[in-house]
Amino acid sequence: MVSATQQTDRRRAIRAARAGNKTAKLRAKQGTPVFPVHPEGYNPKAPDAKPAKSE
Protein backbone atom coordinates (compact mmCIF):
# COMPACT_ATOMS: atom_id res chain seq x y z
CA MET A 1 0.00 0.00 0.00
CA VAL A 2 1.26 3.45 -0.89
CA SER A 3 1.56 6.23 1.67
CA ALA A 4 -0.95 9.08 1.71
CA THR A 5 1.82 11.62 1.00
CA GLN A 6 3.08 9.70 -2.02
CA GLN A 7 -0.44 9.32 -3.38
CA THR A 8 -1.13 13.03 -2.86
CA ASP A 9 2.11 14.00 -4.61
CA ARG A 10 1.26 11.80 -7.59
CA ARG A 11 -2.27 13.19 -7.84
CA ARG A 12 -0.91 16.76 -7.66
CA ALA A 13 1.58 15.98 -10.44
CA ILE A 14 -1.18 14.54 -12.62
CA ARG A 15 -3.43 17.55 -12.07
CA ALA A 16 -0.57 19.98 -12.76
CA ALA A 17 0.31 18.19 -16.00
CA ARG A 18 -3.29 18.26 -17.20
CA ALA A 19 -4.09 21.80 -16.08
CA GLY A 20 -5.20 23.91 -19.01
CA ASN A 21 -5.19 21.06 -21.53
CA LYS A 22 -8.76 21.63 -22.65
CA THR A 23 -8.37 25.38 -23.24
CA ALA A 24 -4.96 24.94 -24.87
CA LYS A 25 -6.41 22.45 -27.36
CA LEU A 26 -9.32 24.77 -28.05
CA ARG A 27 -6.99 27.72 -28.71
CA ALA A 28 -4.83 25.59 -31.01
CA LYS A 29 -7.88 24.52 -33.04
CA GLN A 30 -9.15 28.08 -33.41
CA GLY A 31 -5.81 29.46 -34.54
CA THR A 32 -4.89 33.12 -34.81
CA PRO A 33 -7.90 35.43 -34.72
CA VAL A 34 -8.63 37.39 -37.90
CA PHE A 35 -8.12 41.10 -37.46
CA PRO A 36 -7.55 43.94 -39.94
CA VAL A 37 -3.88 44.76 -40.36
CA HIS A 38 -4.66 48.13 -41.90
CA PRO A 39 -8.19 49.21 -40.97
CA GLU A 40 -10.26 51.54 -43.15
CA GLY A 41 -9.13 55.12 -42.95
CA TYR A 42 -5.49 54.12 -42.48
CA ASN A 43 -3.02 56.61 -43.95
CA PRO A 44 -1.56 55.03 -47.14
CA LYS A 45 1.48 57.30 -46.85
CA ALA A 46 2.42 55.98 -43.42
CA PRO A 47 5.84 54.28 -43.26
CA ASP A 48 4.32 50.87 -42.47
CA ALA A 49 1.51 51.08 -45.04
CA LYS A 50 0.84 48.26 -47.48
CA PRO A 51 2.53 48.75 -50.85
CA ALA A 52 0.16 50.03 -53.54
CA LYS A 53 -1.06 47.40 -56.00
CA SER A 54 0.33 48.05 -59.46
CA GLU A 55 -1.81 46.81 -62.33
mmCIF file with all atom_site columns, C-alpha atoms in Angstrom:
data_model
loop_
_atom_site.group_PDB
_atom_site.id
_atom_site.type_symbol
_atom_site.label_atom_id
_atom_site.label_alt_id
_atom_site.label_comp_id
_atom_site.label_asym_id
_atom_site.label_entity_id
_atom_site.label_seq_id
_atom_site.pdbx_PDB_ins_code
_atom_site.Cartn_x
_atom_site.Cartn_y
_atom_site.Cartn_z
_atom_site.occupancy
_atom_site.B_iso_or_equiv
_atom_site.pdbx_formal_charge
_atom_site.auth_seq_id
_atom_site.auth_comp_id
_atom_site.auth_asym_id
_atom_site.auth_atom_id
_atom_site.pdbx_PDB_model_num
ATOM 1  C CA . MET A 1 1  ? 0.000   0.000  0.000   1.00 0.00 ? 1  MET A CA 1
ATOM 2  C CA . VAL A 1 2  ? 1.257   3.449  -0.888  1.00 0.00 ? 2  VAL A CA 1
ATOM 3  C CA . SER A 1 3  ? 1.555   6.230  1.672   1.00 0.00 ? 3  SER A CA 1
ATOM 4  C CA . ALA A 1 4  ? -0.948  9.085  1.708   1.00 0.00 ? 4  ALA A CA 1
ATOM 5  C CA . THR A 1 5  ? 1.818   11.616 0.997   1.00 0.00 ? 5  THR A CA 1
ATOM 6  C CA . GLN A 1 6  ? 3.079   9.697  -2.021  1.00 0.00 ? 6  GLN A CA 1
ATOM 7  C CA . GLN A 1 7  ? -0.436  9.319  -3.379  1.00 0.00 ? 7  GLN A CA 1
ATOM 8  C CA . THR A 1 8  ? -1.128  13.028 -2.864  1.00 0.00 ? 8  THR A CA 1
ATOM 9  C CA . ASP A 1 9  ? 2.107   13.997 -4.613  1.00 0.00 ? 9  ASP A CA 1
ATOM 10 C CA . ARG A 1 10 ? 1.258   11.797 -7.593  1.00 0.00 ? 10 ARG A CA 1
ATOM 11 C CA . ARG A 1 11 ? -2.274  13.194 -7.842  1.00 0.00 ? 11 ARG A CA 1
ATOM 12 C CA . ARG A 1 12 ? -0.912  16.759 -7.661  1.00 0.00 ? 12 ARG A CA 1
ATOM 13 C CA . ALA A 1 13 ? 1.581   15.984 -10.437 1.00 0.00 ? 13 ALA A CA 1
ATOM 14 C CA . ILE A 1 14 ? -1.176  14.540 -12.624 1.00 0.00 ? 14 ILE A CA 1
ATOM 15 C CA . ARG A 1 15 ? -3.426  17.553 -12.069 1.00 0.00 ? 15 ARG A CA 1
ATOM 16 C CA . ALA A 1 16 ? -0.573  19.978 -12.763 1.00 0.00 ? 16 ALA A CA 1
ATOM 17 C CA . ALA A 1 17 ? 0.309   18.192 -16.004 1.00 0.00 ? 17 ALA A CA 1
ATOM 18 C CA . ARG A 1 18 ? -3.289  18.260 -17.197 1.00 0.00 ? 18 ARG A CA 1
ATOM 19 C CA . ALA A 1 19 ? -4.092  21.797 -16.077 1.00 0.00 ? 19 ALA A CA 1
ATOM 20 C CA . GLY A 1 20 ? -5.202  23.914 -19.008 1.00 0.00 ? 20 GLY A CA 1
ATOM 21 C CA . ASN A 1 21 ? -5.188  21.059 -21.532 1.00 0.00 ? 21 ASN A CA 1
ATOM 22 C CA . LYS A 1 22 ? -8.765  21.633 -22.654 1.00 0.00 ? 22 LYS A CA 1
ATOM 23 C CA . THR A 1 23 ? -8.366  25.379 -23.235 1.00 0.00 ? 23 THR A CA 1
ATOM 24 C CA . ALA A 1 24 ? -4.955  24.942 -24.866 1.00 0.00 ? 24 ALA A CA 1
ATOM 25 C CA . LYS A 1 25 ? -6.406  22.449 -27.359 1.00 0.00 ? 25 LYS A CA 1
ATOM 26 C CA . LEU A 1 26 ? -9.323  24.772 -28.054 1.00 0.00 ? 26 LEU A CA 1
ATOM 27 C CA . ARG A 1 27 ? -6.990  27.721 -28.711 1.00 0.00 ? 27 ARG A CA 1
ATOM 28 C CA . ALA A 1 28 ? -4.832  25.589 -31.013 1.00 0.00 ? 28 ALA A CA 1
ATOM 29 C CA . LYS A 1 29 ? -7.884  24.520 -33.035 1.00 0.00 ? 29 LYS A CA 1
ATOM 30 C CA . GLN A 1 30 ? -9.155  28.082 -33.413 1.00 0.00 ? 30 GLN A CA 1
ATOM 31 C CA . GLY A 1 31 ? -5.805  29.460 -34.541 1.00 0.00 ? 31 GLY A CA 1
ATOM 32 C CA . THR A 1 32 ? -4.887  33.122 -34.811 1.00 0.00 ? 32 THR A CA 1
ATOM 33 C CA . PRO A 1 33 ? -7.904  35.429 -34.724 1.00 0.00 ? 33 PRO A CA 1
ATOM 34 C CA . VAL A 1 34 ? -8.628  37.385 -37.901 1.00 0.00 ? 34 VAL A CA 1
ATOM 35 C CA . PHE A 1 35 ? -8.125  41.102 -37.461 1.00 0.00 ? 35 PHE A CA 1
ATOM 36 C CA . PRO A 1 36 ? -7.549  43.941 -39.940 1.00 0.00 ? 36 PRO A CA 1
ATOM 37 C CA . VAL A 1 37 ? -3.881  44.757 -40.360 1.00 0.00 ? 37 VAL A CA 1
ATOM 38 C CA . HIS A 1 38 ? -4.664  48.125 -41.901 1.00 0.00 ? 38 HIS A CA 1
ATOM 39 C CA . PRO A 1 39 ? -8.194  49.212 -40.966 1.00 0.00 ? 39 PRO A CA 1
ATOM 40 C CA . GLU A 1 40 ? -10.256 51.541 -43.151 1.00 0.00 ? 40 GLU A CA 1
ATOM 41 C CA . GLY A 1 41 ? -9.130  55.122 -42.950 1.00 0.00 ? 41 GLY A CA 1
ATOM 42 C CA . TYR A 1 42 ? -5.487  54.117 -42.478 1.00 0.00 ? 42 TYR A CA 1
ATOM 43 C CA . ASN A 1 43 ? -3.023  56.608 -43.955 1.00 0.00 ? 43 ASN A CA 1
ATOM 44 C CA . PRO A 1 44 ? -1.559  55.032 -47.137 1.00 0.00 ? 44 PRO A CA 1
ATOM 45 C CA . LYS A 1 45 ? 1.478   57.304 -46.852 1.00 0.00 ? 45 LYS A CA 1
ATOM 46 C CA . ALA A 1 46 ? 2.425   55.975 -43.422 1.00 0.00 ? 46 ALA A CA 1
ATOM 47 C CA . PRO A 1 47 ? 5.837   54.275 -43.255 1.00 0.00 ? 47 PRO A CA 1
ATOM 48 C CA . ASP A 1 48 ? 4.319   50.871 -42.465 1.00 0.00 ? 48 ASP A CA 1
ATOM 49 C CA . ALA A 1 49 ? 1.507   51.085 -45.043 1.00 0.00 ? 49 ALA A CA 1
ATOM 50 C CA . LYS A 1 50 ? 0.841   48.261 -47.477 1.00 0.00 ? 50 LYS A CA 1
ATOM 51 C CA . PRO A 1 51 ? 2.528   48.753 -50.851 1.00 0.00 ? 51 PRO A CA 1
ATOM 52 C CA . ALA A 1 52 ? 0.160   50.026 -53.540 1.00 0.00 ? 52 ALA A CA 1
ATOM 53 C CA . LYS A 1 53 ? -1.056  47.400 -55.995 1.00 0.00 ? 53 LYS A CA 1
ATOM 54 C CA . SER A 1 54 ? 0.326   48.054 -59.459 1.00 0.00 ? 54 SER A CA 1
ATOM 55 C CA . GLU A 1 55 ? -1.814  46.814 -62.334 1.00 0.00 ? 55 GLU A CA 1
#
